[in-house]
Short mmCIF file of C-alpha atoms in Angstrom, two decimals:
data_model
loop_
_atom_site.label_atom_id
_atom_site.label_comp_id
_atom_site.label_asym_id
_atom_site.label_seq_id
_atom_site.Cartn_x
_atom_site.Cartn_y
_atom_site.Cartn_z
CA MET A 27 -10.57 -28.97 -20.40
CA ASN A 28 -9.89 -25.68 -18.62
CA ILE A 29 -9.34 -26.48 -14.92
CA ILE A 30 -9.27 -23.48 -12.61
CA ARG A 31 -7.32 -24.09 -9.40
CA ARG A 32 -8.13 -21.60 -6.68
CA ARG A 33 -5.31 -20.48 -4.47
CA SER A 34 -5.40 -21.01 -0.72
CA TRP A 35 -6.53 -17.44 0.01
CA GLU A 36 -9.18 -17.10 -2.72
CA LEU A 37 -12.92 -16.92 -2.21
CA PRO A 38 -15.61 -16.69 -4.90
CA GLU A 39 -16.20 -13.03 -5.77
CA ARG A 40 -19.93 -13.48 -5.14
CA GLU A 41 -19.10 -13.78 -1.44
CA ALA A 42 -17.29 -10.43 -1.25
CA THR A 43 -19.29 -7.52 0.12
CA PRO A 44 -19.66 -4.77 -2.52
CA GLU A 45 -18.69 -1.14 -1.99
CA ALA A 46 -22.34 -0.14 -1.91
CA VAL A 47 -22.98 -1.79 1.45
CA PHE A 48 -24.00 1.07 3.71
CA PHE A 49 -22.49 1.77 7.14
CA ASN A 50 -23.93 4.70 9.07
CA ARG A 51 -21.72 7.25 10.79
CA ARG A 52 -22.27 5.92 14.30
CA ALA A 53 -21.41 2.35 13.27
CA VAL A 54 -18.23 3.46 11.50
CA LEU A 55 -17.03 5.43 14.50
CA ALA A 56 -17.83 2.60 16.88
CA GLY A 57 -16.11 0.03 14.71
CA LEU A 58 -13.01 2.18 14.35
CA GLY A 59 -12.89 2.81 18.09
CA ILE A 60 -13.20 6.58 17.67
CA ALA A 61 -14.88 8.22 20.63
CA GLY A 62 -17.89 10.27 19.67
CA ALA A 63 -17.01 13.02 22.10
CA SER A 64 -13.60 13.52 20.56
CA MET A 65 -15.14 14.05 17.12
CA ALA A 66 -18.16 16.10 18.14
CA GLY A 67 -16.60 19.46 17.48
CA ALA A 68 -14.47 18.57 14.49
CA GLY A 69 -16.95 16.58 12.41
CA LEU A 70 -15.95 13.97 9.88
CA PRO A 71 -14.40 14.65 6.47
CA ARG A 72 -16.47 13.64 3.51
CA PRO A 73 -15.65 10.07 2.52
CA ALA A 74 -14.78 11.05 -1.03
CA PHE A 75 -13.26 14.25 -2.42
CA ALA A 76 -14.35 14.62 -6.02
CA GLU A 77 -11.78 16.19 -8.30
CA GLU A 78 -11.61 16.17 -12.07
CA ASP A 79 -9.05 13.60 -13.20
CA PRO A 80 -7.81 13.32 -16.81
CA ASN A 81 -7.70 9.53 -16.43
CA ALA A 82 -11.21 9.13 -15.01
CA GLY A 83 -12.34 7.35 -18.17
CA LEU A 84 -10.00 4.43 -17.38
CA TYR A 85 -12.10 3.46 -14.35
CA PRO A 86 -13.52 1.11 -13.35
CA ALA A 87 -10.86 -1.23 -14.75
CA PRO A 88 -11.49 -4.95 -15.35
CA ARG A 89 -11.14 -7.06 -12.23
CA ASN A 90 -8.39 -9.69 -12.24
CA GLU A 91 -10.22 -12.70 -10.81
CA ALA A 92 -6.93 -14.31 -9.74
CA TYR A 93 -6.87 -11.88 -6.80
CA THR A 94 -9.98 -12.25 -4.69
CA LEU A 95 -10.63 -12.29 -0.95
CA ASP A 96 -11.40 -14.52 2.00
CA ARG A 97 -13.19 -11.67 3.79
CA GLU A 98 -15.53 -8.78 3.12
CA ILE A 99 -14.33 -5.67 1.32
CA THR A 100 -13.95 -2.81 3.79
CA PRO A 101 -16.42 -0.06 2.85
CA GLU A 102 -15.02 3.06 1.22
CA LYS A 103 -16.75 5.12 3.91
CA VAL A 104 -14.25 3.59 6.35
CA THR A 105 -11.00 3.46 4.39
CA SER A 106 -11.37 7.01 3.08
CA ILE A 107 -11.40 8.53 6.59
CA TYR A 108 -8.95 6.24 8.40
CA ASN A 109 -5.52 6.76 6.89
CA ASN A 110 -1.88 6.78 7.92
CA PHE A 111 -0.17 9.53 5.94
CA TYR A 112 2.53 11.06 8.14
CA GLU A 113 3.25 13.78 5.60
CA PHE A 114 -0.04 15.33 6.78
CA GLY A 115 -0.01 14.31 10.45
CA SER A 116 0.55 11.44 12.85
CA HIS A 117 -3.16 10.79 13.48
CA LYS A 118 -5.58 8.79 11.33
CA GLN A 119 -8.03 11.58 10.42
CA ILE A 120 -5.84 13.30 7.82
CA ALA A 121 -8.20 13.02 4.84
CA SER A 122 -9.14 16.70 4.83
CA ALA A 123 -5.54 17.89 5.24
CA ALA A 124 -4.38 15.61 2.42
CA GLN A 125 -6.57 17.48 -0.06
CA ALA A 126 -3.86 20.17 -0.15
CA LEU A 127 -1.61 17.77 -2.05
CA LYS A 128 -1.05 18.98 -5.62
CA ILE A 129 -1.11 15.94 -7.91
CA ARG A 130 -0.98 17.73 -11.29
CA PRO A 131 1.54 18.11 -12.74
CA TRP A 132 3.21 15.00 -11.26
CA GLU A 133 6.51 13.70 -12.55
CA VAL A 134 7.81 10.18 -11.97
CA LYS A 135 11.58 9.82 -12.21
CA ILE A 136 13.18 6.45 -13.04
CA ASP A 137 16.96 6.41 -12.54
CA GLY A 138 19.95 4.57 -11.13
CA LEU A 139 21.32 1.30 -12.47
CA CYS A 140 19.03 0.89 -15.47
CA ASP A 141 19.33 1.12 -19.23
CA ASN A 142 16.27 3.33 -19.69
CA PRO A 143 16.38 6.17 -17.14
CA GLN A 144 13.61 8.66 -17.79
CA VAL A 145 11.27 11.23 -16.34
CA LEU A 146 7.62 10.65 -17.12
CA ASP A 147 4.60 12.77 -16.51
CA PHE A 148 2.18 10.61 -14.52
CA ASP A 149 -0.48 10.87 -17.22
CA GLU A 150 2.11 9.79 -19.78
CA LEU A 151 2.96 6.76 -17.61
CA MET A 152 -0.73 5.84 -17.50
CA GLN A 153 -0.72 5.54 -21.30
CA LYS A 154 2.08 2.95 -21.14
CA VAL A 155 0.35 0.48 -18.80
CA SER A 156 -2.86 -1.55 -18.65
CA LEU A 157 -4.99 -1.14 -15.53
CA GLU A 158 -6.73 -3.90 -13.61
CA GLU A 159 -8.52 -4.20 -10.28
CA ARG A 160 -7.31 -6.54 -7.55
CA LEU A 161 -8.86 -7.33 -4.17
CA TYR A 162 -6.10 -7.35 -1.54
CA ARG A 163 -5.97 -7.73 2.20
CA PHE A 164 -4.17 -4.87 3.98
CA ARG A 165 -2.47 -5.52 7.33
CA CYS A 166 -1.14 -2.61 9.40
CA VAL A 167 1.77 -3.14 11.79
CA GLU A 168 -0.57 -1.66 14.43
CA ALA A 169 -2.55 -4.95 14.23
CA TRP A 170 -5.64 -3.71 12.39
CA ALA A 171 -6.67 -4.88 8.96
CA MET A 172 -8.75 -3.91 5.94
CA ALA A 173 -9.62 -5.43 2.56
CA VAL A 174 -9.37 -3.04 -0.38
CA PRO A 175 -10.21 -3.11 -4.13
CA TRP A 176 -7.11 -1.47 -5.61
CA THR A 177 -6.76 -0.53 -9.29
CA GLY A 178 -3.35 -0.29 -10.90
CA PHE A 179 -0.68 -2.32 -12.67
CA PRO A 180 2.09 -4.73 -11.65
CA LEU A 181 5.27 -3.10 -10.39
CA ALA A 182 7.05 -5.55 -12.69
CA GLU A 183 5.79 -3.49 -15.64
CA LEU A 184 7.69 -0.43 -14.43
CA VAL A 185 10.78 -2.57 -13.79
CA ARG A 186 10.64 -3.83 -17.38
CA LEU A 187 10.16 -0.26 -18.62
CA ALA A 188 13.39 0.73 -16.85
CA SER A 189 15.42 -2.35 -17.89
CA PRO A 190 17.64 -2.61 -14.79
CA LYS A 191 21.31 -3.50 -15.12
CA ALA A 192 22.68 -6.78 -13.77
CA GLU A 193 24.28 -5.11 -10.76
CA ALA A 194 20.95 -3.62 -9.59
CA LYS A 195 19.73 -5.58 -6.58
CA TYR A 196 17.14 -3.27 -5.02
CA LEU A 197 14.46 -0.80 -6.01
CA ARG A 198 14.49 2.37 -3.91
CA MET A 199 11.29 4.46 -3.91
CA GLU A 200 10.80 8.03 -2.73
CA THR A 201 7.77 10.20 -2.12
CA PHE A 202 7.31 13.93 -2.69
CA LEU A 203 8.96 16.61 -0.55
CA ASP A 204 6.85 19.73 -0.07
CA PRO A 205 6.75 20.90 3.56
CA ALA A 206 4.89 24.07 2.56
CA THR A 207 1.95 21.88 1.53
CA ALA A 208 2.39 18.85 3.77
CA GLY A 209 2.55 20.06 7.36
CA GLY A 210 3.85 16.76 8.68
CA GLN A 211 7.02 17.23 6.65
CA ARG A 212 7.85 20.23 8.81
CA ALA A 213 8.49 17.79 11.70
CA SER A 214 12.29 17.85 11.72
CA TRP A 215 12.62 14.66 13.76
CA TYR A 216 11.48 12.58 10.77
CA PRO A 217 13.87 11.79 7.87
CA TRP A 218 11.89 13.29 4.98
CA PRO A 219 11.22 12.46 2.25
CA TYR A 220 9.62 9.06 2.90
CA VAL A 221 11.80 6.32 1.41
CA GLU A 222 11.07 2.63 0.93
CA GLY A 223 12.85 -0.23 -0.76
CA VAL A 224 12.38 -3.80 -1.93
CA THR A 225 14.59 -6.37 -3.61
CA LEU A 226 14.19 -6.74 -7.34
CA ALA A 227 12.82 -10.22 -6.71
CA GLU A 228 10.10 -8.68 -4.54
CA ALA A 229 9.48 -5.88 -7.02
CA THR A 230 8.87 -8.36 -9.83
CA ASN A 231 6.74 -10.74 -7.76
CA GLU A 232 3.22 -11.08 -9.13
CA LEU A 233 1.66 -9.48 -6.02
CA ALA A 234 3.68 -6.23 -6.05
CA PHE A 235 1.21 -3.68 -7.39
CA LEU A 236 1.42 0.01 -8.27
CA VAL A 237 -1.91 1.59 -7.35
CA THR A 238 -3.58 4.42 -9.27
CA GLY A 239 -7.20 3.92 -8.19
CA VAL A 240 -9.50 2.47 -5.55
CA TYR A 241 -13.20 1.48 -5.43
CA GLY A 242 -13.40 1.82 -9.20
CA LYS A 243 -12.23 5.45 -9.28
CA PRO A 244 -8.94 7.36 -9.51
CA LEU A 245 -7.00 7.28 -6.26
CA ALA A 246 -8.10 9.93 -3.75
CA LYS A 247 -5.34 11.99 -2.18
CA GLN A 248 -5.59 10.53 1.33
CA TYR A 249 -4.76 7.08 -0.08
CA GLY A 250 -1.50 8.36 -1.59
CA ALA A 251 -2.47 9.76 -4.99
CA PRO A 252 -1.61 9.68 -7.74
CA LEU A 253 0.68 6.63 -7.40
CA ARG A 254 1.28 4.35 -4.43
CA LEU A 255 2.47 0.82 -3.78
CA ALA A 256 0.56 -2.22 -2.48
CA LEU A 257 2.56 -5.12 -1.02
CA PRO A 258 -0.15 -7.25 0.61
CA TRP A 259 2.20 -9.74 2.30
CA LYS A 260 4.03 -6.99 4.20
CA TYR A 261 2.97 -4.58 6.93
CA GLY A 262 1.32 -1.48 5.54
CA PHE A 263 4.15 0.98 6.14
CA LYS A 264 6.06 -0.69 3.30
CA SER A 265 3.37 0.42 0.82
CA ILE A 266 4.78 3.89 0.15
CA LYS A 267 2.39 6.64 -0.97
CA SER A 268 2.59 9.44 -3.56
CA ILE A 269 5.72 8.13 -5.27
CA VAL A 270 7.88 10.47 -7.36
CA ARG A 271 11.06 8.45 -7.84
CA PHE A 272 12.15 4.86 -8.54
CA SER A 273 15.89 4.22 -8.32
CA PHE A 274 17.63 0.94 -9.12
CA VAL A 275 20.52 0.49 -6.69
CA GLU A 276 23.10 -2.09 -5.68
CA GLU A 277 23.11 -1.46 -1.91
CA ARG A 278 20.06 -2.02 0.25
CA PRO A 279 18.30 1.31 0.95
CA VAL A 280 17.41 2.38 4.47
CA SER A 281 13.66 2.88 4.62
CA PHE A 282 11.89 5.71 6.46
CA TRP A 283 10.68 3.78 9.50
CA GLU A 284 13.86 1.71 9.63
CA GLU A 285 15.81 4.95 10.04
CA VAL A 286 13.37 6.20 12.69
CA GLN A 287 13.35 3.00 14.78
CA ALA A 288 15.06 -0.04 13.26
CA SER A 289 14.37 -2.25 16.29
CA GLU A 290 10.62 -2.00 15.62
CA TYR A 291 10.29 -1.40 11.87
CA GLY A 292 12.78 -3.33 9.77
CA PHE A 293 13.51 -3.45 6.08
CA TRP A 294 11.63 -6.69 5.37
CA ALA A 295 8.43 -6.23 7.43
CA ASN A 296 6.79 -9.48 6.36
CA VAL A 297 3.64 -10.35 8.30
CA ASN A 298 4.16 -13.16 10.83
CA PRO A 299 1.78 -13.97 13.73
CA GLU A 300 4.60 -15.60 15.72
CA VAL A 301 6.89 -12.54 15.75
CA SER A 302 5.56 -9.84 18.04
CA HIS A 303 6.15 -6.15 17.72
CA PRO A 304 8.28 -5.10 20.72
CA ARG A 305 5.19 -3.43 22.23
CA TRP A 306 2.29 -5.69 21.16
CA SER A 307 1.43 -9.11 19.81
CA GLN A 308 0.93 -9.74 16.10
CA ALA A 309 -0.89 -13.04 16.67
CA ARG A 310 -4.30 -11.54 15.94
CA GLU A 311 -5.65 -8.62 13.92
CA GLN A 312 -8.69 -6.38 14.29
CA LEU A 313 -10.89 -6.11 11.22
CA LEU A 314 -12.25 -2.65 10.45
CA PRO A 315 -14.91 -1.43 10.94
CA THR A 316 -16.45 -4.34 12.91
CA GLY A 317 -13.64 -4.75 15.44
CA GLU A 318 -13.74 -8.54 14.97
CA GLN A 319 -10.51 -10.21 16.10
CA VAL A 320 -9.16 -12.93 13.78
CA PRO A 321 -5.88 -14.88 13.67
CA THR A 322 -3.07 -13.28 11.72
CA GLN A 323 -1.77 -15.38 8.82
CA LEU A 324 1.87 -15.83 7.87
CA PHE A 325 2.68 -13.45 4.99
CA ASN A 326 -0.88 -12.15 5.51
CA GLY A 327 -2.12 -15.30 3.80
CA TYR A 328 0.00 -14.88 0.65
CA GLY A 329 2.73 -17.37 1.48
CA GLU A 330 2.02 -19.46 -1.60
CA GLN A 331 3.10 -16.54 -3.77
CA VAL A 332 6.02 -15.11 -1.77
CA ALA A 333 7.54 -17.60 0.71
CA HIS A 334 10.10 -18.72 -1.87
CA LEU A 335 11.58 -15.19 -1.92
CA TYR A 336 13.04 -15.67 1.57
CA LYS A 337 14.31 -19.26 1.62
CA ASP A 338 18.00 -18.30 1.52
CA LEU A 339 17.75 -15.43 4.02
CA GLU A 340 17.76 -17.30 7.32
CA GLY A 341 20.05 -14.73 8.97
CA GLU A 342 17.75 -11.79 8.18
CA LYS A 343 15.06 -10.38 10.47
CA LEU A 344 12.31 -10.98 7.97
CA TYR A 345 9.29 -10.30 10.19
CA MET A 346 9.86 -6.93 11.85
#
């Protein structure tokens, strides 16, 4: 007998709202809290920016039914126009500006303490992995939340491809550096390029996911094309975008926001409703685009999969 045991955060896929659910422009703006007057002159970017992609035939990928949701999928019309991407500006409406990002050719460097250092063209990397779709919750440190159908492959696959040495303890990741294209990178007060890091135990956890697509299509630029990270149990700033380098290192890397303001944005950044941000509570989160307030869950509801990673780290500030 094949007994399927659903995890604590799973919901039958039939109860998830499909991408095709329509939200009109006024409802989206109201739900996102964007004042109509402030947008009247600028207009909204188109929700999708079509561009020929050599890997388009790989989408949509099969859905992995082990990763479903306890809430509705956030419509693409919302997530495609509400993005944090500081390389292109400190506001949320950066989708149009992000179209300047050149994602071909795109090289991915794997180096550091590993037996198989290499430089791969992104399209070459895509031939080495198998894609799947996962439905993940996304929780921003700013206390808003989405639910997104990502397509990609486990970060553990890239770790295996690199074959890290025994002394490697962390995976350091780095995004592109091109201030001529990305105006936000001309802001000298930020430590460009954007850097993030995780332990190897986190990197090889089943939930750690390298994203190449969304909503059944190749990843649009404003989401962090062509390759970004999804760590659903952590605050969103840990999910680095537009990655160009993976380095296996022995010492813990200092991440971008940790260097900017370590007292507010730490290395671990695990979601915890009981640990407030210094300037606001994390006890509740606002679902986009409806504005509904719901209780925040420890590890964003993924504790069953990740809590064991932190049992011997009592002295660490795991939730900031």
